[in-house]
Coordinates of N, CA and C and ligand atoms in Angstrom, one line a residue:
M1 N 9.7 7.7 -15.1 CA 9.7 8.1 -13.6 C 11.0 6.7 -13.2
N2 N 11.7 8.1 -12.2 CA 12.6 7.3 -11.2 C 12.4 5.9 -10.7
R3 N 13.0 5.2 -10.3 CA 12.7 3.9 -9.6 C 12.1 4.3 -7.7
I4 N 11.5 3.9 -7.1 CA 11.8 3.8 -5.4 C 11.6 2.7 -4.9
V5 N 12.0 2.7 -4.0 CA 12.3 1.7 -3.1 C 11.7 2.1 -1.6
A6 N 10.4 1.3 -1.4 CA 10.0 1.7 0.0 C 10.0 0.6 1.2
P7 N 11.1 0.5 1.7 CA 11.4 -0.3 2.4 C 9.8 -1.0 3.3
S8 N 9.0 -2.1 3.7 CA 8.4 -2.3 4.4 C 8.5 -2.5 5.7
L9 N 8.3 -1.5 7.1 CA 8.1 -1.3 8.3 C 8.0 -2.6 9.3
L10 N 7.0 -3.3 8.1 CA 6.4 -5.0 8.9 C 7.6 -6.1 9.0
A11 N 8.9 -5.9 8.5 CA 9.7 -7.1 8.7 C 10.7 -6.0 9.4
A12 N 10.4 -5.0 10.1 CA 11.6 -4.6 11.3 C 11.4 -5.1 12.5
D13 N 12.2 -4.6 13.5 CA 12.2 -5.3 14.7 C 11.2 -3.9 15.5
F14 N 10.4 -4.2 16.0 CA 9.4 -3.4 16.1 C 9.6 -2.8 17.6
A15 N 10.6 -3.8 18.1 CA 11.4 -2.8 19.0 C 12.8 -2.6 19.1
E16 N 12.8 -1.9 18.1 CA 13.8 -0.7 17.5 C 13.3 0.1 16.5
L17 N 11.6 0.2 16.3 CA 11.0 1.1 15.1 C 12.1 2.2 14.7
G18 N 13.1 3.0 15.8 CA 13.3 3.8 15.9 C 14.4 4.4 15.1
S19 N 14.9 3.3 14.8 CA 16.2 3.2 14.5 C 16.3 2.2 13.0
A20 N 15.2 2.0 12.8 CA 14.6 1.5 11.6 C 14.2 2.5 10.7
V21 N 14.1 3.4 10.9 CA 13.0 5.0 10.5 C 14.5 5.2 9.8
R22 N 15.4 5.4 11.2 CA 16.6 6.3 10.7 C 17.2 6.0 9.6
M23 N 17.3 4.2 10.2 CA 18.0 3.8 8.7 C 17.8 3.9 7.4
I24 N 16.2 4.0 6.8 CA 15.8 4.1 5.9 C 15.7 6.1 5.8
N25 N 15.8 6.7 6.8 CA 15.8 8.0 6.4 C 17.5 8.1 5.5
E26 N 18.6 7.7 6.0 CA 19.9 7.7 5.5 C 19.7 7.1 4.3
S27 N 18.8 6.2 4.0 CA 19.2 5.3 2.7 C 18.7 6.1 1.1
D28 N 19.2 4.8 0.2 CA 18.4 5.5 -0.7 C 17.0 5.2 -1.3
A29 N 16.0 4.9 0.1 CA 14.8 5.0 -0.2 C 14.0 6.2 -0.8
G30 N 13.2 6.2 -1.0 CA 12.3 6.7 -1.5 C 11.2 7.0 -0.4
W31 N 10.7 6.3 -0.1 CA 9.7 6.0 0.6 C 9.7 5.4 1.7
M32 N 8.6 5.4 2.9 CA 8.7 3.6 3.4 C 7.0 3.3 3.4
H33 N 7.0 1.8 3.6 CA 6.2 1.3 2.9 C 5.2 1.2 4.3
L34 N 4.3 1.1 4.8 CA 3.5 0.9 6.4 C 2.5 -0.1 6.1
D35 N 2.3 -1.1 6.4 CA 1.5 -1.9 6.1 C 0.1 -2.3 7.3
V36 N -1.1 -1.5 6.9 CA -1.7 -1.8 7.9 C -2.8 -2.8 8.0
M37 N -2.9 -3.7 8.8 CA -4.0 -5.0 8.6 C -4.9 -5.5 9.8
D38 N -6.2 -5.6 9.5 CA -7.0 -5.3 10.3 C -7.5 -6.9 10.8
G39 N -6.8 -8.1 10.7 CA -7.5 -9.2 10.6 C -8.8 -10.0 10.4
V40 N -9.5 -8.7 9.4 CA -10.7 -9.2 9.2 C -10.3 -9.0 7.2
F41 N -10.0 -8.0 6.7 CA -9.7 -7.9 5.5 C -8.5 -9.5 5.0
V42 N -7.5 -9.5 6.3 CA -6.7 -10.1 5.8 C -6.1 -11.1 7.4
P43 N -5.9 -12.3 7.1 CA -5.5 -13.4 8.5 C -4.6 -12.4 9.7
N44 N -4.4 -11.0 9.4 CA -3.2 -10.8 10.4 C -3.7 -9.5 10.5
I45 N -3.0 -9.1 11.7 CA -3.4 -7.9 12.5 C -1.8 -7.6 12.8
S46 N -1.4 -6.2 12.0 CA -0.1 -5.2 12.6 C -0.7 -4.2 13.4
F47 N -0.3 -3.1 12.5 CA -0.7 -2.4 13.7 C -1.2 -0.9 12.8
G48 N -1.7 0.1 13.7 CA -2.5 1.2 13.1 C -1.8 2.3 13.3
L49 N -3.2 3.6 14.1 CA -2.5 5.1 13.9 C -1.5 5.3 14.4
P50 N -1.8 4.9 15.9 CA -0.7 5.3 16.9 C 0.7 5.1 16.8
I51 N 0.7 3.7 15.5 CA 2.5 3.5 15.2 C 2.9 4.5 14.1
I52 N 1.5 5.0 13.3 CA 2.4 5.6 12.0 C 2.5 6.8 12.6
S53 N 1.9 7.9 13.4 CA 2.3 8.6 14.0 C 3.4 9.2 14.4
A54 N 3.8 7.6 15.1 CA 5.3 7.7 16.1 C 6.2 7.9 14.9
V55 N 5.9 7.1 13.4 CA 7.0 6.9 12.5 C 6.9 8.1 11.6
K56 N 5.9 9.1 12.1 CA 5.9 10.1 10.7 C 6.8 11.5 11.8
K57 N 6.7 11.3 13.3 CA 7.4 12.3 13.8 C 9.2 12.4 13.6
I58 N 10.1 11.0 13.0 CA 11.1 11.0 12.6 C 11.2 10.7 11.4
A59 N 10.6 10.7 10.5 CA 10.8 9.9 9.1 C 11.0 11.3 8.3
K60 N 11.9 11.0 7.5 CA 12.2 12.2 6.6 C 11.8 11.8 4.9
K61 N 11.0 10.6 4.9 CA 10.9 10.0 3.7 C 9.0 10.2 3.9
P62 N 8.4 10.3 2.5 CA 6.9 10.0 2.7 C 6.6 9.2 3.1
L63 N 5.6 8.6 3.6 CA 4.8 7.8 4.4 C 3.9 6.9 3.4
D64 N 4.5 5.5 2.7 CA 3.1 5.4 1.5 C 2.6 3.9 2.9
V65 N 1.1 3.9 2.8 CA 0.3 3.7 3.9 C -1.1 2.5 3.2
H66 N -0.3 1.0 3.1 CA -1.3 0.5 2.2 C -2.2 -0.9 3.6
L67 N -3.1 0.1 3.2 CA -4.5 -0.2 4.1 C -4.8 -1.4 3.7
M68 N -5.0 -2.5 4.4 CA -5.3 -4.1 3.8 C -6.5 -3.8 5.3
I69 N -7.1 -3.6 4.9 CA -8.3 -3.3 5.8 C -9.7 -2.8 5.3
V70 N -10.8 -3.3 6.0 CA -12.3 -3.2 5.1 C -12.6 -1.9 5.7
N71 N -13.8 -1.4 4.8 CA -14.3 -0.3 4.9 C -12.9 1.3 5.4
P72 N -12.4 1.2 4.6 CA -11.0 2.0 4.8 C -11.7 3.2 4.7
D73 N -12.8 3.5 3.9 CA -13.2 4.8 4.3 C -13.4 5.9 5.5
R74 N -13.8 5.1 6.3 CA -14.4 5.5 7.4 C -13.0 6.2 8.5
Y75 N -11.5 6.0 7.5 CA -10.3 6.4 8.7 C -9.9 7.2 7.8
I76 N -9.6 7.4 6.5 CA -9.0 8.4 5.4 C -8.7 9.8 6.3
S77 N -9.2 10.5 7.3 CA -9.1 11.4 7.8 C -7.9 11.1 8.6
D78 N -8.5 10.4 9.1 CA -7.6 9.8 10.4 C -6.2 9.3 10.0
F79 N -5.7 8.8 8.5 CA -4.7 8.4 8.0 C -4.0 9.5 7.9
K80 N -4.6 10.6 7.3 CA -3.9 11.9 6.9 C -3.2 12.3 8.0
K81 N -4.5 12.5 9.2 CA -3.6 13.2 10.3 C -2.3 12.8 10.9
A82 N -2.3 11.1 10.5 CA -0.9 10.5 11.7 C -0.2 10.8 10.8
G83 N -0.2 11.1 9.2 CA 1.2 11.4 8.7 C 1.0 10.5 7.6
A84 N 0.3 9.8 6.6 CA 0.5 9.4 5.2 C 0.4 10.2 4.6
D85 N 1.4 10.4 3.7 CA 1.2 10.7 1.8 C 1.1 10.0 1.1
I86 N 0.5 8.5 0.9 CA 0.2 7.9 0.0 C -0.5 6.6 1.1
L87 N -1.3 6.8 0.1 CA -2.6 5.7 0.9 C -3.7 4.9 0.1
T88 N -2.7 3.8 0.5 CA -3.7 3.0 -0.9 C -5.2 1.9 0.0
V89 N -5.5 1.6 -0.8 CA -6.4 1.0 -0.3 C -7.2 -0.4 -1.4
H90 N -7.5 -1.8 -0.9 CA -7.8 -3.0 -1.9 C -9.0 -2.2 -2.2
Y91 N -8.9 -2.8 -3.6 CA -10.1 -2.9 -4.6 C -11.2 -4.1 -4.4
E92 N -10.4 -5.0 -3.7 CA -11.4 -5.7 -3.3 C -12.2 -5.6 -1.7
A93 N -11.5 -4.1 -1.2 CA -12.7 -4.0 -0.2 C -13.5 -3.1 -0.2
C94 N -13.3 -2.4 -1.1 CA -14.0 -1.2 -1.9 C -15.1 -1.0 -2.5
T95 N -16.6 -1.3 -2.6 CA -17.7 -1.3 -3.0 C -18.0 -0.1 -3.7
H96 N -17.3 1.4 -3.7 CA -17.6 2.3 -4.2 C -16.0 2.8 -4.0
L97 N -14.9 2.6 -5.2 CA -14.0 2.8 -4.9 C -14.1 4.3 -5.7
H98 N -14.3 5.0 -6.2 CA -14.6 5.9 -6.8 C -14.5 6.9 -6.1
R99 N -15.7 6.7 -5.2 CA -16.0 7.7 -4.3 C -14.8 7.7 -3.1
T100 N -13.8 6.6 -2.6 CA -12.9 6.2 -1.5 C -11.8 6.9 -2.3
V101 N -11.7 7.2 -3.8 CA -10.4 7.9 -4.1 C -10.8 8.9 -4.1
Q102 N -11.9 9.1 -4.4 CA -12.4 11.2 -4.0 C -11.6 11.9 -3.0
Q103 N -12.2 10.8 -1.8 CA -11.9 11.2 -0.3 C -10.3 11.3 0.0
I104 N -9.9 10.2 -1.0 CA -8.4 10.1 -0.5 C -7.7 11.5 -0.6
K105 N -8.2 11.7 -2.1 CA -7.5 13.4 -3.0 C -7.7 14.5 -2.1
S106 N -9.3 14.4 -2.1 CA -9.7 15.4 -1.2 C -9.1 16.2 -0.1
E107 N -8.3 14.9 0.6 CA -7.4 15.1 1.8 C -6.2 15.3 1.5
G108 N -5.8 15.7 0.3 CA -4.9 16.3 -0.4 C -3.5 15.2 -0.7
L109 N -3.9 13.6 -0.2 CA -2.4 12.8 -0.7 C -3.0 11.7 -1.6
K110 N -1.9 10.9 -2.1 CA -1.8 10.5 -3.4 C -2.5 9.3 -2.7
A111 N -3.4 8.8 -4.4 CA -4.2 7.9 -3.9 C -3.6 6.6 -4.8
G112 N -3.5 5.3 -4.0 CA -3.2 4.3 -4.3 C -4.4 2.9 -3.9
V113 N -4.4 2.1 -5.8 CA -5.3 1.1 -5.3 C -4.3 -0.2 -5.6
A114 N -5.0 -0.9 -4.6 CA -4.3 -2.3 -4.7 C -5.2 -3.8 -4.9
L115 N -4.4 -4.5 -5.8 CA -4.7 -5.9 -6.7 C -4.2 -6.8 -6.0
N116 N -5.1 -7.7 -5.2 CA -4.7 -9.4 -4.9 C -4.3 -9.8 -6.1
P117 N -3.2 -10.7 -5.7 CA -2.4 -11.4 -7.2 C -3.9 -12.1 -7.8
H118 N -4.9 -12.5 -7.4 CA -6.4 -13.0 -8.3 C -6.9 -12.0 -9.2
T119 N -7.0 -10.3 -8.7 CA -7.4 -10.0 -9.6 C -7.3 -9.1 -10.5
P120 N -7.8 -9.2 -12.0 CA -7.2 -8.8 -12.8 C -7.0 -7.4 -12.9
V121 N -5.8 -6.6 -14.1 CA -6.0 -5.3 -14.1 C -6.6 -4.7 -14.9
D122 N -7.5 -5.6 -15.6 CA -9.0 -4.3 -16.4 C -10.0 -4.0 -15.5
V123 N -10.0 -4.5 -14.4 CA -11.1 -3.9 -13.1 C -10.3 -2.3 -13.0
L124 N -9.6 -2.0 -13.3 CA -9.1 -0.5 -13.1 C -9.2 0.7 -14.1
E125 N -9.6 0.0 -15.7 CA -9.6 0.6 -16.6 C -9.9 1.6 -17.0
D126 N -11.5 1.9 -15.7 CA -12.2 3.6 -15.6 C -12.0 4.2 -14.3
I127 N -10.8 3.9 -13.9 CA -10.3 4.9 -13.0 C -8.8 4.7 -12.5
L128 N -7.8 4.5 -13.7 CA -7.3 4.4 -13.5 C -6.2 6.0 -14.1
D129 N -7.2 7.2 -14.9 CA -6.9 8.5 -14.6 C -7.2 9.6 -13.7
E130 N -7.7 8.6 -12.1 CA -7.9 9.3 -11.2 C -6.8 9.0 -10.1
I131 N -6.2 7.9 -10.2 CA -5.2 7.4 -8.9 C -4.1 7.7 -9.5
D132 N -3.6 7.5 -8.8 CA -1.9 7.9 -8.7 C -0.2 6.8 -8.0
L133 N -1.3 5.4 -8.0 CA -0.3 4.6 -8.0 C -1.4 3.1 -7.8
V134 N -1.1 2.2 -8.2 CA -1.2 0.9 -8.5 C -0.5 -0.1 -7.8
C135 N -0.8 -0.6 -6.4 CA 0.3 -1.3 -6.5 C -0.5 -3.1 -6.2
M136 N 0.5 -3.9 -7.2 CA 0.5 -5.0 -7.7 C 0.9 -5.9 -7.2
M137 N -0.2 -6.4 -6.1 CA 0.7 -7.6 -4.6 C 0.7 -9.2 -5.5
S138 N 2.1 -9.0 -4.9 CA 2.8 -9.9 -5.2 C 2.9 -11.2 -4.7
V139 N 1.9 -10.9 -3.7 CA 1.7 -12.2 -2.7 C 0.3 -11.8 -2.2
N140 N -0.2 -13.5 -1.6 CA -1.3 -13.1 -1.4 C -1.4 -12.0 0.1
P141 N -1.6 -10.7 0.7 CA -1.3 -10.1 1.7 C -1.8 -10.6 2.9
G142 N -0.8 -10.2 3.8 CA -1.5 -10.8 4.8 C -0.3 -10.6 6.0
F143 N 1.2 -11.2 5.2 CA 2.3 -11.9 5.8 C 3.2 -10.9 5.2
G144 N 4.2 -10.6 5.8 CA 5.8 -10.9 5.1 C 6.3 -11.8 4.7
G145 N 7.8 -11.7 3.9 CA 8.5 -13.4 3.8 C 8.3 -14.7 3.2
Q146 N 6.7 -13.6 1.8 CA 6.4 -14.9 1.4 C 7.1 -14.3 -0.2
K147 N 6.2 -15.7 -0.4 CA 7.5 -16.3 -1.8 C 6.7 -15.6 -3.2
F148 N 7.4 -14.6 -4.1 CA 6.6 -14.0 -5.3 C 6.3 -14.5 -6.3
I149 N 5.1 -14.3 -6.2 CA 4.3 -14.9 -7.4 C 4.5 -14.7 -9.0
P150 N 5.4 -15.5 -10.0 CA 5.6 -15.1 -11.0 C 4.6 -14.6 -12.1
H151 N 3.1 -15.4 -11.7 CA 2.4 -14.4 -12.8 C 2.1 -13.1 -12.7
V152 N 2.6 -12.6 -11.9 CA 2.3 -11.2 -11.3 C 3.0 -10.0 -12.9
L153 N 4.1 -10.7 -12.8 CA 4.9 -9.9 -13.8 C 4.2 -9.5 -15.0
A154 N 3.6 -10.3 -16.1 CA 2.5 -10.4 -16.9 C 1.3 -9.7 -16.7
K155 N 1.2 -9.3 -15.3 CA 0.1 -8.6 -15.0 C 0.5 -7.1 -15.0
I156 N 1.8 -6.9 -14.3 CA 2.2 -5.9 -14.2 C 2.4 -5.0 -15.9
S157 N 3.5 -6.0 -16.9 CA 3.5 -5.5 -18.2 C 2.1 -5.0 -19.0
K158 N 1.1 -5.7 -18.4 CA 0.1 -5.5 -19.1 C -0.4 -3.9 -18.9
L159 N -0.3 -3.9 -17.4 CA -0.9 -2.5 -16.6 C 0.3 -1.2 -17.3
N160 N 1.2 -1.5 -17.4 CA 2.8 -0.9 -18.1 C 1.9 -0.3 -19.6
E161 N 1.7 -1.6 -20.6 CA 0.7 -1.0 -21.6 C -0.5 -0.1 -21.5
T162 N -0.7 -0.9 -20.7 CA -2.6 0.3 -20.4 C -1.8 1.6 -20.3
L163 N -1.1 1.9 -19.7 CA -0.8 3.3 -19.2 C -0.1 4.4 -20.4
K164 N 0.9 3.3 -21.0 CA 1.6 4.0 -22.2 C 0.8 4.5 -23.4
R165 N -0.3 3.6 -23.1 CA -1.2 4.0 -24.3 C -2.3 4.7 -24.1
K166 N -2.5 4.9 -22.5 CA -3.3 6.3 -22.6 C -2.5 7.2 -22.4
S167 N -1.3 7.3 -22.1 CA -0.3 8.6 -21.8 C -0.8 8.8 -20.4
L168 N -0.6 7.8 -19.3 CA -1.0 8.5 -18.1 C 0.3 8.1 -16.9
S169 N 0.8 9.1 -16.1 CA 1.7 8.7 -15.3 C 0.7 7.9 -14.3
V170 N 1.1 6.5 -13.9 CA 1.0 6.4 -12.8 C 1.9 4.9 -11.8
Y171 N 2.3 5.4 -10.8 CA 2.8 4.5 -10.5 C 2.6 3.4 -10.2
I172 N 4.0 2.4 -10.8 CA 3.0 1.1 -10.7 C 4.1 0.2 -9.4
Q173 N 3.2 -0.2 -8.7 CA 4.4 -0.7 -6.9 C 4.2 -2.1 -6.9
A174 N 5.0 -2.9 -6.8 CA 5.3 -4.6 -6.5 C 5.6 -4.4 -5.3
D175 N 4.7 -5.3 -4.7 CA 4.4 -5.4 -3.0 C 4.7 -7.1 -2.9
G176 N 5.2 -7.3 -2.3 CA 5.2 -8.8 -2.2 C 6.5 -9.5 -2.2
G177 N 7.1 -10.5 -1.8 CA 8.6 -11.4 -2.5 C 9.7 -10.7 -2.9
V178 N 9.5 -9.3 -3.2 CA 10.8 -8.9 -4.2 C 11.8 -8.8 -3.5
D179 N 12.9 -9.2 -4.2 CA 14.1 -9.4 -3.4 C 15.4 -9.4 -4.4
L180 N 16.4 -9.8 -4.2 CA 17.7 -9.6 -5.1 C 17.4 -10.2 -6.3
T181 N 17.1 -11.4 -6.5 CA 16.9 -12.4 -7.4 C 16.0 -12.0 -8.1
N182 N 15.1 -11.2 -7.6 CA 14.1 -11.1 -9.1 C 13.7 -9.7 -9.3
Y183 N 14.5 -8.5 -8.7 CA 13.8 -7.1 -8.8 C 13.8 -6.7 -10.2
K184 N 15.0 -7.5 -10.9 CA 14.9 -7.0 -12.2 C 14.1 -6.9 -13.1
S185 N 13.9 -8.6 -12.7 CA 12.3 -9.0 -13.8 C 11.3 -8.0 -13.5
V186 N 11.2 -7.5 -12.0 CA 10.1 -6.8 -11.9 C 9.8 -5.3 -12.3
V187 N 11.1 -4.9 -12.5 CA 11.7 -3.3 -13.0 C 11.2 -4.2 -15.1
D188 N 11.8 -5.0 -15.4 CA 11.4 -4.9 -16.8 C 10.6 -5.2 -16.9
A189 N 9.5 -5.6 -16.2 CA 8.0 -6.0 -16.5 C 7.4 -4.3 -16.0
G190 N 8.4 -3.3 -15.9 CA 7.5 -2.1 -15.9 C 7.0 -1.0 -14.2
A191 N 7.5 -2.5 -13.4 CA 7.3 -1.5 -12.1 C 8.7 0.0 -11.6
N192 N 7.9 1.0 -11.5 CA 8.6 1.8 -10.5 C 8.8 2.0 -8.9
V193 N 8.0 1.4 -8.4 CA 8.0 1.4 -6.8 C 8.0 0.2 -6.6
L194 N 9.6 -0.4 -5.5 CA 9.6 -1.5 -5.2 C 9.6 -1.7 -4.1
V195 N 8.4 -2.3 -3.3 CA 8.2 -2.4 -1.8 C 8.8 -4.0 -1.4
A196 N 9.7 -3.3 -0.6 CA 10.5 -5.0 -0.1 C 10.5 -4.7 1.3
G197 N 10.4 -5.8 2.4 CA 10.2 -5.8 3.2 C 11.5 -6.7 4.0
N198 N 11.4 -8.5 4.1 CA 12.2 -9.3 4.7 C 13.4 -9.3 4.0
T199 N 13.6 -8.8 2.4 CA 14.9 -8.7 1.6 C 16.0 -7.4 2.3
V200 N 15.5 -6.8 3.0 CA 16.2 -5.6 3.4 C 16.3 -6.0 4.5
F201 N 15.3 -5.8 5.6 CA 15.8 -6.1 7.0 C 16.4 -8.0 7.7
S202 N 16.4 -8.4 6.8 CA 16.7 -9.8 7.3 C 18.9 -9.4 6.6
S203 N 19.0 -8.8 6.3 CA 20.3 -8.2 5.5 C 21.2 -7.6 6.7
Q204 N 22.3 -8.1 7.0 CA 23.6 -7.6 7.4 C 23.3 -6.2 6.9
N205 N 23.1 -5.7 6.0 CA 23.3 -4.5 5.4 C 22.3 -3.8 4.8
P206 N 21.2 -3.4 5.3 CA 20.1 -3.3 5.1 C 20.4 -1.9 3.7
K207 N 20.9 -0.8 3.8 CA 21.3 0.2 3.3 C 21.9 -0.3 1.6
Q208 N 22.7 -1.1 1.9 CA 23.6 -1.7 0.8 C 22.3 -2.3 -0.1
V209 N 21.3 -3.0 0.3 CA 20.4 -3.7 -0.4 C 19.5 -2.7 -0.7
I210 N 19.1 -1.9 0.2 CA 17.9 -0.6 -1.0 C 19.2 -0.3 -1.5
A211 N 20.2 -0.1 -1.9 CA 20.9 0.6 -2.7 C 21.0 0.1 -3.7
T212 N 21.4 -1.1 -4.1 CA 20.9 -1.9 -5.0 C 19.7 -2.1 -5.2
L213 N 18.6 -2.6 -4.9 CA 17.1 -2.3 -5.6 C 17.3 -1.1 -6.1
A214 N 17.6 0.0 -6.0 CA 16.9 1.1 -6.1 C 18.1 1.5 -7.7
H215 N 19.1 0.9 -8.0 CA 20.0 1.8 -8.7 C 20.1 0.1 -9.8
Ligands
DX5_301 C1 2.2 -8.3 2.3 C2 2.8 -6.5 2.8 C3 3.7 -6.5 2.3 C4 5.0 -7.0 3.0 C5 6.2 -6.9 2.3 O1 0.6 -8.3 3.0 O2 1.4 -5.7 2.3 O3 4.0 -4.9 2.5 O4 5.5 -6.2 4.3 O5 7.0 -7.8 2.8 P1 8.2 -8.9 1.9 O6 9.3 -8.1 0.7 O7 8.6 -9.6 3.3 O8 7.5 -9.9 1.2
ZN302 ZN1 2.5 -3.7 1.5

């Protein structure tokens, strides 16, 4: 699997969202990452369906939508209509995860499951062959610009080994605190999708940062 960089629009200037999307379009990014927060599952509120629809109108890359919300099942078809290509739900927010994953796939979307930093990777053992992506949270979800939690590297390696043992092709996404100082260790551990918010958008040359992360 080639490495994919997914810049997180949470770190963009929302007053200039169109130019952020166009920058990503012209960059080496593979996907764009959209963080939906409900103020219940996480202690922050970000944006929702109307913003995703607006981004979709001009996006030339797949939309990787990360739902940090309770009861995501209620909104799966809405996110499909808004333009999501990959839809990730949190393990911790889904009592009937298998059903939720089936619902996402029945909409024709790629299904991702995110794990909070404290959640062991083993909990996904019996659903790995049903999903397309595991989003390994390397910060506690809710905010951009936090510090990478190094323990997550061991979780990424463990998941990578499990996937190899089972001969499964599932994206391993690292989300939170990925920057130019740590991305190599994240990739070495086995991640093949790098989400990067602040590292990209606080740079004077975001496209260059994306290119560095991608190669
Ligand atoms: C955190 C979000 C992340 C965040 C990443 O809750 O899920 O996607 O936007 O931003 P940085 O790279 O700034 O940690
Ligand atoms: Zn995210």
